[in-house]
Coordinates of C-alpha atoms in Angstrom, one line a residue:
M304 CA 78.0 106.6 118.8
L305 CA 79.4 103.4 117.3
Q306 CA 78.1 101.4 120.3
Q307 CA 74.6 102.8 120.0
L308 CA 74.5 102.1 116.3
L309 CA 75.6 98.5 116.9
A310 CA 73.0 98.0 119.5
G311 CA 70.2 99.4 117.3
L312 CA 71.2 97.1 114.4
L313 CA 71.4 94.1 116.6
F314 CA 67.9 94.8 118.0
L315 CA 66.4 95.1 114.5
F316 CA 67.9 91.7 113.5
L317 CA 66.7 90.0 116.6
L318 CA 63.2 91.5 116.1
A319 CA 63.2 90.2 112.5
G320 CA 64.2 86.7 113.7
L321 CA 61.5 86.5 116.4
A322 CA 58.5 86.1 114.1
P323 CA 55.9 84.1 115.9
A324 CA 55.7 80.5 114.8
A325 CA 51.9 80.5 114.7
A326 CA 52.0 83.2 112.0
L327 CA 54.1 81.0 109.9
D328 CA 51.7 78.1 109.9
A329 CA 49.4 78.2 106.9
P330 CA 45.8 79.2 107.9
G331 CA 43.4 76.3 107.6
F332 CA 45.8 73.5 108.5
E333 CA 44.0 71.2 110.9
R334 CA 47.0 69.2 111.9
I335 CA 50.7 69.1 111.1
E336 CA 52.5 65.9 112.0
A337 CA 55.9 64.3 111.6
A338 CA 57.1 60.7 111.8
R339 CA 60.4 58.9 111.1
A340 CA 60.3 56.6 108.1
D341 CA 61.0 52.9 108.4
P342 CA 64.6 52.5 107.3
A343 CA 63.5 49.4 105.3
S344 CA 61.0 51.4 103.2
P345 CA 61.8 55.1 103.4
D346 CA 59.7 55.9 100.3
T347 CA 56.5 54.9 102.1
P348 CA 54.9 57.1 104.8
P349 CA 54.9 55.2 108.1
A350 CA 51.6 53.8 109.5
G351 CA 52.2 55.1 113.0
G352 CA 54.5 57.2 115.2
W353 CA 53.1 60.5 114.0
T354 CA 53.8 63.4 116.3
A355 CA 52.2 66.9 116.2
V356 CA 54.7 69.6 115.2
T357 CA 54.7 73.3 114.2
L358 CA 56.5 74.8 111.3
P359 CA 59.3 75.6 110.8
D360 CA 60.5 72.3 112.3
A361 CA 64.0 70.9 112.9
W362 CA 63.8 67.3 114.0
A363 CA 67.4 67.1 115.5
G364 CA 66.0 68.3 118.8
R365 CA 63.3 65.7 118.8
W366 CA 65.2 62.8 117.4
P367 CA 68.9 63.4 118.1
A368 CA 71.4 61.7 115.8
H369 CA 68.7 60.7 113.4
D370 CA 70.2 60.6 109.9
G371 CA 67.6 59.5 107.3
V372 CA 64.0 60.2 106.3
V373 CA 61.2 62.0 108.1
W374 CA 57.7 62.3 106.7
Y375 CA 55.6 65.4 107.3
R376 CA 51.8 65.3 107.0
L377 CA 49.7 68.4 106.6
R378 CA 45.9 68.2 106.5
W379 CA 43.2 70.7 105.8
N380 CA 39.6 70.9 104.6
E381 CA 38.9 72.7 101.4
P382 CA 35.4 74.2 101.0
A383 CA 33.7 73.7 97.6
T384 CA 31.3 75.7 95.5
A385 CA 29.0 73.6 93.4
G386 CA 31.1 70.6 94.3
V387 CA 34.4 72.1 92.9
P388 CA 37.0 73.7 95.2
A389 CA 38.4 77.1 94.2
P390 CA 42.0 77.1 93.0
R391 CA 44.6 77.5 95.7
G392 CA 48.2 78.4 95.8
L393 CA 50.8 76.3 97.7
A394 CA 54.1 77.9 98.8
M395 CA 56.9 76.1 100.7
D396 CA 59.9 78.1 102.0
Y397 CA 62.4 75.2 102.2
L398 CA 63.0 71.6 103.3
S399 CA 66.3 70.4 104.6
M400 CA 68.2 68.8 102.9
A401 CA 66.3 67.0 100.1
G402 CA 62.8 65.7 99.6
A403 CA 59.6 64.9 97.6
I404 CA 56.2 66.5 97.9
Y405 CA 52.9 64.7 97.4
L406 CA 49.3 66.1 97.4
N407 CA 46.6 63.6 97.9
G408 CA 49.0 60.9 96.7
A409 CA 50.1 62.7 93.5
L410 CA 53.7 63.7 93.2
L411 CA 54.2 67.5 92.9
A412 CA 58.0 67.7 93.0
R413 CA 61.1 65.5 93.8
D414 CA 64.7 66.5 94.3
P415 CA 67.3 64.6 92.2
Q416 CA 69.2 63.1 95.2
L417 CA 67.3 61.8 98.2
E418 CA 70.3 59.7 99.4
E419 CA 73.9 60.7 99.9
P420 CA 75.1 62.9 98.5
L421 CA 71.9 64.7 99.2
S422 CA 70.4 67.5 97.1
R423 CA 70.5 70.9 98.8
S424 CA 67.0 72.3 99.1
W425 CA 67.5 73.9 102.5
N426 CA 67.1 77.4 101.1
H427 CA 65.0 76.8 98.1
P428 CA 61.4 78.1 98.0
R429 CA 58.8 76.5 95.8
H430 CA 55.3 77.4 94.6
W431 CA 52.4 75.5 92.9
L432 CA 48.9 76.4 91.7
L433 CA 46.4 73.7 93.0
S434 CA 43.1 73.0 91.3
A435 CA 40.7 70.1 90.7
P436 CA 41.0 67.2 90.4
L437 CA 44.4 67.4 92.3
L438 CA 42.7 69.6 94.9
R439 CA 39.7 67.9 96.4
P440 CA 36.7 69.4 98.2
G441 CA 36.8 68.5 101.8
P442 CA 39.9 66.8 103.4
N443 CA 43.2 67.3 101.6
E444 CA 46.6 65.8 102.6
L445 CA 50.0 67.1 101.8
L446 CA 52.9 64.6 102.4
V447 CA 56.5 65.8 102.4
R448 CA 59.3 63.3 102.5
V449 CA 62.5 64.9 103.9
S450 CA 66.0 63.3 103.8
G451 CA 68.5 64.9 106.1
L452 CA 71.4 64.6 108.5
A453 CA 71.1 65.5 112.1
A454 CA 74.3 67.6 112.0
Y455 CA 72.8 70.0 109.5
A456 CA 69.4 71.1 111.0
P457 CA 67.1 68.8 109.0
G458 CA 63.4 69.6 108.9
L459 CA 60.6 71.4 107.1
G460 CA 60.1 75.2 106.7
P461 CA 56.9 77.2 106.6
V462 CA 54.2 76.0 104.2
V463 CA 51.4 78.3 103.0
V464 CA 48.1 77.2 101.4
D465 CA 46.2 80.4 100.4
S466 CA 44.6 82.2 97.5
P467 CA 46.8 82.0 94.4
A468 CA 47.7 85.6 94.6
A469 CA 48.6 85.5 98.3
A470 CA 50.6 82.3 97.9
E471 CA 52.5 83.6 94.9
A472 CA 53.3 86.9 96.7
H473 CA 54.6 84.8 99.6
Y474 CA 56.7 82.8 97.2
R475 CA 58.1 85.9 95.4
H476 CA 59.1 87.4 98.7
E477 CA 60.9 84.2 99.8
Q478 CA 62.6 83.8 96.4
L479 CA 63.9 87.3 96.6
I480 CA 65.4 87.0 100.1
R481 CA 66.6 83.4 99.8
E482 CA 67.8 83.2 96.2
S483 CA 67.9 86.5 94.2
L484 CA 69.7 88.5 96.9
H485 CA 72.1 85.7 97.6
M486 CA 73.0 85.5 93.9
L487 CA 73.6 89.2 93.8
S488 CA 75.7 88.9 97.0
L489 CA 77.7 86.1 95.4
G490 CA 78.5 88.2 92.3
I491 CA 79.5 91.2 94.3
T492 CA 81.8 89.1 96.5
L493 CA 83.5 87.5 93.6
A494 CA 84.0 90.8 91.8
M495 CA 85.4 92.4 94.9
G496 CA 87.9 89.6 95.4
V497 CA 89.2 89.8 91.8
L498 CA 89.3 93.6 91.7
Y499 CA 91.2 94.1 94.9
G500 CA 93.5 91.2 94.1
L501 CA 94.5 93.2 91.0
F502 CA 94.9 96.3 93.2
W503 CA 97.3 94.3 95.4
L504 CA 99.3 93.1 92.4
L505 CA 99.7 96.7 91.4
R506 CA 100.6 97.9 95.0
R507 CA 102.3 95.0 96.7
N508 CA 103.5 97.2 99.6
E509 CA 99.8 97.9 100.6
T510 CA 99.1 94.4 101.9
F511 CA 95.6 95.2 103.2
Y512 CA 94.4 95.0 99.6
G513 CA 95.7 91.4 99.3
W514 CA 94.1 90.4 102.7
F515 CA 90.7 92.0 101.7
S516 CA 90.9 90.2 98.3
L517 CA 91.6 86.9 100.1
F518 CA 88.7 87.5 102.5
S519 CA 86.4 88.2 99.6
L520 CA 87.5 85.1 97.6
L521 CA 87.1 82.9 100.7
W522 CA 83.6 84.3 101.2
V523 CA 82.6 83.1 97.8
P524 CA 82.0 79.4 98.8
V525 CA 80.3 80.7 102.0
G526 CA 77.8 82.7 99.8
Y527 CA 77.5 79.9 97.3
N528 CA 76.3 77.6 100.0
Y529 CA 72.9 79.5 100.1
V530 CA 72.2 78.9 96.4
A531 CA 73.8 75.5 95.8
R532 CA 71.5 72.7 94.7
S533 CA 74.0 69.8 95.1
T534 CA 77.3 69.0 96.8
W535 CA 79.2 69.1 93.5
P536 CA 82.2 68.8 93.1
F537 CA 82.4 66.9 96.4
G538 CA 81.1 63.4 97.0
S539 CA 79.3 63.8 100.3
T540 CA 77.5 66.4 102.4
D541 CA 80.1 66.2 105.2
T542 CA 83.0 67.1 102.8
Y543 CA 81.0 69.9 101.2
Q544 CA 80.2 71.3 104.7
A545 CA 83.8 71.0 105.8
V546 CA 84.9 73.1 102.9
N547 CA 82.2 75.6 103.5
M548 CA 82.9 76.0 107.2
S549 CA 86.7 76.1 106.6
A550 CA 86.2 79.0 104.2
L551 CA 84.1 80.8 106.8
V552 CA 86.7 80.4 109.5
L553 CA 89.7 81.3 107.2
G554 CA 87.8 84.2 105.7
T555 CA 87.2 85.8 109.0
A556 CA 90.9 85.3 109.9
A557 CA 91.8 87.0 106.6
F558 CA 89.5 89.9 107.6
L559 CA 91.3 90.2 110.9
M560 CA 94.6 90.5 109.0
F561 CA 93.0 93.1 106.8
A562 CA 91.9 95.1 109.8
L563 CA 95.4 95.0 111.4
R564 CA 97.2 96.0 108.2
F565 CA 94.6 98.8 107.3
C566 CA 95.0 100.3 110.8
G567 CA 98.8 99.9 110.6
L568 CA 98.9 97.7 113.7
Q569 CA 101.3 94.9 114.6
R570 CA 99.7 92.5 117.1
R571 CA 101.8 89.4 116.8
R572 CA 100.6 87.8 120.0
A573 CA 96.9 88.3 119.1
V574 CA 97.5 87.0 115.5
Q575 CA 99.3 83.9 116.8
L576 CA 96.4 83.2 119.2
I577 CA 93.7 83.7 116.6
G578 CA 95.8 81.7 114.1
G579 CA 96.0 78.8 116.5
A580 CA 92.3 78.8 117.1
V581 CA 91.5 79.0 113.4
G582 CA 94.0 76.2 112.7
L583 CA 92.5 73.9 115.3
T584 CA 89.0 74.6 114.2
T585 CA 89.8 73.9 110.6
A586 CA 91.5 70.7 111.5
A587 CA 88.6 69.6 113.7
L588 CA 86.1 70.2 110.8
W589 CA 88.0 67.7 108.6
L590 CA 89.0 65.2 111.3
A591 CA 86.0 65.1 113.6
P592 CA 83.7 62.0 113.4
H593 CA 80.3 62.4 111.9
A594 CA 78.6 62.1 115.4
L595 CA 80.5 65.2 116.6
L596 CA 80.1 67.3 113.5
S597 CA 77.2 69.3 114.9
Q598 CA 79.2 70.4 117.9
V599 CA 82.3 71.1 115.8
R600 CA 80.3 73.2 113.4
G601 CA 78.8 75.2 116.3
A602 CA 82.2 75.9 117.7
A603 CA 83.5 76.9 114.2
V604 CA 80.7 79.5 113.9
V605 CA 81.5 80.9 117.3
V606 CA 85.2 81.1 116.4
A607 CA 84.4 82.9 113.2
L608 CA 82.1 85.3 114.9
A609 CA 84.7 86.0 117.6
T610 CA 87.4 86.6 115.0
Y611 CA 85.2 89.0 113.1
T612 CA 84.1 90.8 116.3
L613 CA 87.8 91.3 117.2
S614 CA 88.4 92.7 113.7
A615 CA 85.5 95.1 114.0
W616 CA 86.7 96.2 117.5
I617 CA 90.2 97.0 116.1
I618 CA 88.7 99.1 113.3
C619 CA 86.2 100.9 115.5
R620 CA 88.9 101.7 118.1
H621 CA 91.2 103.0 115.5
A622 CA 88.3 105.1 114.1
L623 CA 87.7 106.6 117.5
A624 CA 91.4 107.4 117.9
S625 CA 91.5 109.0 114.4
P626 CA 88.6 111.4 114.2
R627 CA 89.9 113.2 111.2
R628 CA 90.4 110.2 109.0
R629 CA 87.1 109.9 107.2
E630 CA 87.9 106.6 105.5
V631 CA 88.6 104.9 108.8
Q632 CA 85.2 106.2 110.2
A633 CA 83.4 104.9 107.1
L634 CA 85.2 101.6 107.4
A635 CA 84.1 101.2 111.0
L636 CA 80.5 101.8 110.1
C637 CA 80.7 99.2 107.4
T638 CA 81.9 96.5 109.8
L639 CA 79.0 97.0 112.3
L640 CA 76.3 95.7 110.0
P641 CA 77.8 92.2 109.5
L642 CA 78.6 92.0 113.2
A643 CA 74.9 92.5 114.1
A644 CA 73.9 90.1 111.3
G645 CA 76.4 87.5 112.5
T646 CA 75.1 87.6 116.0
H647 CA 71.6 87.0 114.7
D648 CA 72.7 84.1 112.5
V649 CA 74.5 82.4 115.4
L650 CA 71.3 82.5 117.3
V651 CA 69.5 81.0 114.3
F652 CA 72.1 78.3 113.9
H653 CA 71.8 77.2 117.5
G654 CA 68.0 77.2 117.3
V655 CA 67.4 80.2 119.6
L656 CA 65.4 82.0 116.9
A657 CA 62.6 80.1 115.2
T658 CA 63.7 80.7 111.6
N659 CA 66.4 79.5 109.2
L660 CA 66.7 82.9 107.5
Y661 CA 70.4 84.1 107.6
Y662 CA 71.4 87.7 107.2
T663 CA 75.1 87.4 107.0
P664 CA 75.4 87.0 103.2
W665 CA 73.4 90.2 102.6
S666 CA 75.1 92.2 105.3
S667 CA 78.5 90.9 104.1
S668 CA 77.7 92.1 100.5
A669 CA 76.7 95.5 101.9
M670 CA 79.9 95.6 103.9
L671 CA 82.0 94.6 100.9
V672 CA 80.5 97.4 98.8
G673 CA 81.1 99.9 101.6
I674 CA 84.7 98.7 102.2
S675 CA 85.4 98.6 98.5
F676 CA 84.3 102.2 98.3
V677 CA 86.6 103.1 101.2
L678 CA 89.5 101.3 99.7
T679 CA 88.8 102.7 96.3
W680 CA 88.6 106.2 97.8
R681 CA 91.9 105.6 99.5
F682 CA 93.4 104.3 96.3
V683 CA 92.1 107.4 94.4
V684 CA 93.4 109.8 97.1
G685 CA 96.8 108.1 96.9
M686 CA 96.8 108.3 93.1
R687 CA 95.8 112.0 93.3
L688 CA 98.7 112.7 95.7
V689 CA 101.1 110.9 93.3
E690 CA 99.7 112.8 90.3
H691 CA 99.9 116.1 92.2
F692 CA 103.5 115.2 93.2
N693 CA 104.3 114.3 89.6
D694 CA 102.9 117.5 88.4
E695 CA 104.8 119.6 90.9
L696 CA 108.0 117.6 90.2
R697 CA 107.5 118.1 86.4
H698 CA 107.0 121.8 86.9
H699 CA 110.1 122.0 89.1
V700 CA 112.1 120.0 86.6
E701 CA 110.9 122.1 83.7
D702 CA 111.6 125.3 85.6
A703 CA 115.1 124.1 86.6
T704 CA 115.7 122.9 83.1
R705 CA 114.8 126.3 81.7
R706 CA 117.0 128.1 84.2
L707 CA 119.8 125.7 83.6
S708 CA 119.4 126.1 79.8
S709 CA 119.3 129.8 80.1
M710 CA 122.3 129.9 82.3
L711 CA 124.3 127.6 80.0
H712 CA 123.3 129.6 77.0
R713 CA 124.4 132.8 78.7
E714 CA 127.7 131.2 79.8
H715 CA 128.3 129.8 76.3
A716 CA 127.5 133.1 74.7
T717 CA 129.8 134.9 77.2
E718 CA 132.6 132.4 76.7
L719 CA 132.2 132.6 72.9
Q720 CA 132.2 136.4 73.1
N721 CA 135.2 136.4 75.3
T722 CA 137.0 134.0 73.0
R723 CA 136.2 136.1 69.9
L724 CA 137.2 139.3 71.6
A725 CA 140.4 137.7 72.8
E726 CA 141.2 136.4 69.3
R727 CA 140.4 139.8 67.8
M728 CA 142.6 141.6 70.4
N729 CA 145.4 139.2 69.7
L730 CA 145.1 139.8 66.0
V731 CA 144.9 143.5 66.5
R732 CA 148.0 143.5 68.7
D733 CA 150.0 141.3 66.3
L734 CA 149.1 143.5 63.3
H735 CA 149.6 146.7 65.2
D736 CA 152.8 145.8 67.0
G737 CA 154.3 143.8 64.2
L738 CA 153.3 144.7 60.6
G739 CA 151.8 148.1 61.7
M740 CA 155.0 149.2 63.4
T741 CA 157.2 148.1 60.5
L742 CA 155.0 149.9 57.9
S743 CA 154.8 153.0 60.0
G744 CA 158.6 153.0 60.4
H745 CA 159.2 152.6 56.6
I746 CA 156.7 155.3 55.8
A747 CA 158.3 157.8 58.2
S748 CA 161.8 157.0 56.8
L749 CA 160.6 157.6 53.2
E750 CA 158.8 160.8 54.1
N751 CA 161.9 162.1 55.8
R752 CA 164.1 161.4 52.8
S753 CA 161.4 163.0 50.5
A754 CA 163.2 161.5 47.5
A755 CA 161.3 161.6 44.2
G756 CA 162.2 158.1 43.5
H757 CA 160.6 157.0 46.6
D758 CA 157.1 158.4 45.8
T759 CA 155.8 155.2 44.4
A760 CA 157.1 153.1 47.2
L761 CA 155.6 155.6 49.7
W762 CA 152.2 155.5 48.0
A763 CA 152.3 151.6 48.1
L764 CA 153.2 151.5 51.8
K765 CA 150.5 154.0 52.6
E766 CA 148.0 151.9 50.8
V767 CA 149.1 148.8 52.7
R768 CA 148.8 150.8 55.9
D769 CA 145.3 151.9 55.1
D770 CA 144.2 148.4 54.3
L771 CA 145.8 147.2 57.5
R772 CA 143.9 149.9 59.4
L773 CA 140.7 148.7 57.8
I774 CA 141.3 145.1 59.0
I775 CA 142.2 146.3 62.5
E776 CA 139.2 148.5 62.7
S777 CA 136.9 145.8 61.5
S778 CA 138.3 143.3 63.9
A779 CA 138.1 145.7 66.8
L780 CA 134.3 146.1 66.3
D781 CA 131.7 143.7 67.6
D782 CA 129.0 141.9 65.6
T783 CA 126.4 144.0 67.5
D784 CA 128.0 147.3 66.4
R785 CA 125.9 149.3 64.0
L786 CA 127.0 149.6 60.4
S787 CA 127.3 153.3 60.8
E788 CA 130.0 152.8 63.4
R789 CA 131.9 150.4 61.1
I790 CA 131.8 152.9 58.2
A791 CA 132.9 155.9 60.3
P792 CA 136.7 155.2 60.3
L793 CA 136.8 154.4 56.6
R794 CA 134.7 157.4 55.8
H795 CA 136.9 159.8 57.7
R796 CA 140.1 158.4 56.2
T797 CA 139.0 158.1 52.6
T798 CA 137.3 161.6 52.6
R799 CA 140.6 163.1 53.7
V800 CA 142.5 161.3 51.0
L801 CA 140.1 162.1 48.2
E802 CA 139.8 165.8 49.2
A803 CA 143.6 165.9 49.3
A804 CA 143.6 164.7 45.7
G805 CA 141.2 167.5 44.7
I806 CA 138.0 165.3 44.6
E807 CA 135.0 166.6 46.4
C808 CA 133.5 163.8 48.5
T809 CA 129.8 163.6 49.5
W810 CA 128.3 160.9 51.8
A811 CA 124.5 160.1 52.1
L812 CA 123.8 157.5 54.8
Q813 CA 120.2 156.4 55.6
G814 CA 118.9 153.7 58.0
L815 CA 122.3 152.4 59.1
D816 CA 121.7 152.9 62.9
Q817 CA 119.6 149.7 63.0
C818 CA 121.6 147.7 60.5
R819 CA 124.3 145.3 61.7
L820 CA 126.6 142.9 59.8
D821 CA 128.8 140.1 61.1
D822 CA 132.6 140.3 60.8
R823 CA 132.9 138.5 57.5
R824 CA 130.1 140.4 55.7
G825 CA 131.1 143.7 57.3
L826 CA 134.7 143.3 56.1
D827 CA 133.6 142.3 52.5
F828 CA 131.3 145.3 52.4
L829 CA 134.0 147.7 53.6
R830 CA 136.6 146.3 51.3
L831 CA 134.3 146.6 48.3
L832 CA 133.6 150.2 49.2
Q833 CA 137.3 150.9 49.7
E834 CA 138.1 149.4 46.3
A835 CA 135.4 151.5 44.6
L836 CA 136.8 154.6 46.1
A837 CA 140.3 153.6 45.3
N838 CA 139.3 153.2 41.6
V839 CA 137.8 156.8 41.7
L840 CA 141.1 158.1 43.2
K841 CA 143.4 156.2 40.7
H842 CA 141.5 156.0 37.4
S843 CA 138.6 158.3 37.1
R844 CA 140.2 161.8 37.0
A845 CA 137.0 162.9 38.6
S846 CA 136.4 166.1 40.5
K847 CA 133.4 164.9 42.5
V848 CA 132.2 161.6 43.9
R849 CA 129.0 160.8 45.8
I850 CA 128.7 157.8 48.1
G851 CA 125.1 156.7 49.0
I852 CA 124.4 153.9 51.5
E853 CA 120.8 153.0 52.5
A854 CA 119.3 150.2 54.5
A855 CA 115.6 149.8 53.8
G856 CA 113.1 147.0 53.0
G857 CA 115.4 144.2 54.1
E858 CA 118.2 145.4 51.7
L859 CA 121.4 147.3 51.9
S860 CA 122.3 149.3 48.8
L861 CA 125.6 151.1 48.0
S862 CA 126.1 153.6 45.2
V863 CA 129.4 155.2 44.3
A864 CA 129.0 157.8 41.5
D865 CA 131.8 159.9 40.1
D866 CA 132.0 162.6 37.3
G867 CA 135.2 161.2 35.8
S868 CA 136.1 160.1 32.3
G869 CA 134.5 156.6 32.8
F870 CA 134.8 153.8 30.3
T871 CA 133.0 152.6 27.2
A872 CA 130.5 149.8 27.8
G873 CA 131.5 146.6 26.1
R874 CA 134.9 147.6 24.8
D875 CA 136.5 149.1 27.8
A876 CA 134.6 147.2 30.4
P877 CA 136.6 146.8 33.6
A878 CA 138.3 143.5 33.9
G879 CA 141.2 144.0 36.4
M880 CA 141.9 142.2 39.6
G881 CA 140.2 144.9 41.7
F882 CA 136.9 144.5 39.8
R883 CA 137.0 140.7 40.0
N884 CA 137.6 141.0 43.8
M885 CA 134.6 143.3 44.0
E886 CA 132.4 140.8 42.1
A887 CA 133.6 138.0 44.4
R888 CA 132.8 140.0 47.5
A889 CA 129.3 140.8 46.1
R890 CA 128.6 137.1 45.6
R891 CA 129.7 136.3 49.2
L892 CA 127.3 139.0 50.3
N893 CA 124.5 137.2 48.2
G894 CA 124.0 140.4 46.3
T895 CA 124.3 142.0 42.9
L896 CA 127.0 144.3 41.7
D897 CA 126.5 146.7 38.8
I898 CA 129.3 148.8 37.3
R899 CA 128.2 150.9 34.4
P900 CA 129.2 154.1 32.6
T901 CA 127.0 157.2 32.7
P902 CA 127.0 160.3 30.5
N903 CA 128.6 162.1 33.5
G904 CA 131.0 159.4 34.7
T905 CA 130.8 156.0 36.3
T906 CA 128.4 154.4 38.9
V907 CA 129.1 151.4 41.1
A908 CA 125.9 149.9 42.6
L909 CA 125.6 147.1 45.1
R910 CA 122.5 145.5 46.6
F911 CA 122.3 142.6 49.1
P912 CA 119.9 141.3 51.7
V913 CA 120.3 142.2 55.4
E914 CA 118.2 141.6 58.6
L915 CA 116.5 144.7 59.9
P916 CA 114.4 145.1 63.1
G917 CA 110.8 144.5 62.4
G918 CA 111.4 142.9 59.1
G919 CA 112.7 139.7 57.5
V920 CA 115.5 139.1 55.0
V921 CA 114.5 140.2 51.5
A922 CA 116.5 138.8 48.6
A923 CA 118.0 141.3 46.2

């Protein structure tokens, strides 16, 4: 498939280059002649020595080694209507290298440099509109003075004298293919060189970006040669051409390195061989005497074409061996167009084809655009793979971080819980085995003696024992235990004590199953309740007491109401240590404590905020 496509492209280029010479001669020219100028007076057309030629003409084959001036003379008869010829258009494809154009002895145009360093008009089309009196009825003569060097294919290109519209159309076509397209090609080449140079700076390990950038940048002077109008910044045509041809040879060598690196091949022997040929050719371009420049330039073109052909062969072979790699297939197709164009241009350079129209710059631009698309696609695919890898890595890291955080949180909570439980159990054991056993022993001893004098001491020890039980029971419970579970031991014990004292005890609990308090708040709440009930037992002389505890609306409320003697507000307000402790505990609970007499006794009311499921914390 690749070989068939290459053969088809080559056939099309050869067909385009084989335009018949007769068709390029302007219709109506009676005779086209050329003669070498007298070196003593190059600005004057010679009197003799005129030789019939056809256009386009390159005089190096007729007058080998002639460096200087050749005059071309084109004659035709112009019909006249009422003694005045109709306007005509004159179009000239090119003259090589520099020259001046005269019509019937009048100067139409003149290049700035007709001596070394010569102006470069070899690819510069021109156009004029001719009319009377410059255009005469009957015989007209166009003289073209051409200054050139034999090593650079000097001569005159096709000239057209036709109707103004036809001549202008011919000029526009030539300007498009000889100037506009080359300028576009030059801009594309420079842009590709800079762009992929930046790619290489960003991805140094992918060296094929750097070789492709070098190839593009070296191709810039090659492309500039088609639109340059002078040898600036060089002082001679030979130096300018040496730079241009060196860039051509080195550029194809850089393309060979690009092909090897892109295909991932290591061909040291082939690289050394091509490098030696390129080095010798470049040295010959700079060191060869002027008389041998034509042969050296021809050899340089062949070396460049051979190097590029080897590069294309490497890429196409790699494409055939990698049928699933689309970018390699596309790259192989991109390299075939310049290969066919280069073969055509070599034939033009050596005079096999009768034209000086070169296709390599256009095909090279097309190749550069195609290769740049391939490289950009490969770069984008690589970046997508990196981005996909980064996304996967980020997801894995985030997932691992979440799992690790959850595990550490669980471990921390477990360790904290175990530590708290261990501390509680140690405290419970110490209190139970130490102070608890001592109090229980003293109480049993006093009860056995049953001495009246020991009643007060017995009561005090029992109260200490009850308080100790409260601490132990509170410490034995977990933060997650419901408040109803915390109250149960105290409720059972105080109910038994109150009823033994002849006080009927009634409990009303609501909403406590979903209410939980931490250790500190739970102990403060239970101690406050215990103190309130102790006051009923010791001071109220009541027969009934009602305890109400309700958790609702983000609040926990406590009410202890007895039917005892109570106290008088203001005068007998409670001010003992027990009441002050109750107030301090209420403040720690961030709540309000209200102790007030009623007509039927005394009421202790406590309200403070708590967290309940489905609701927030509400301030009292």
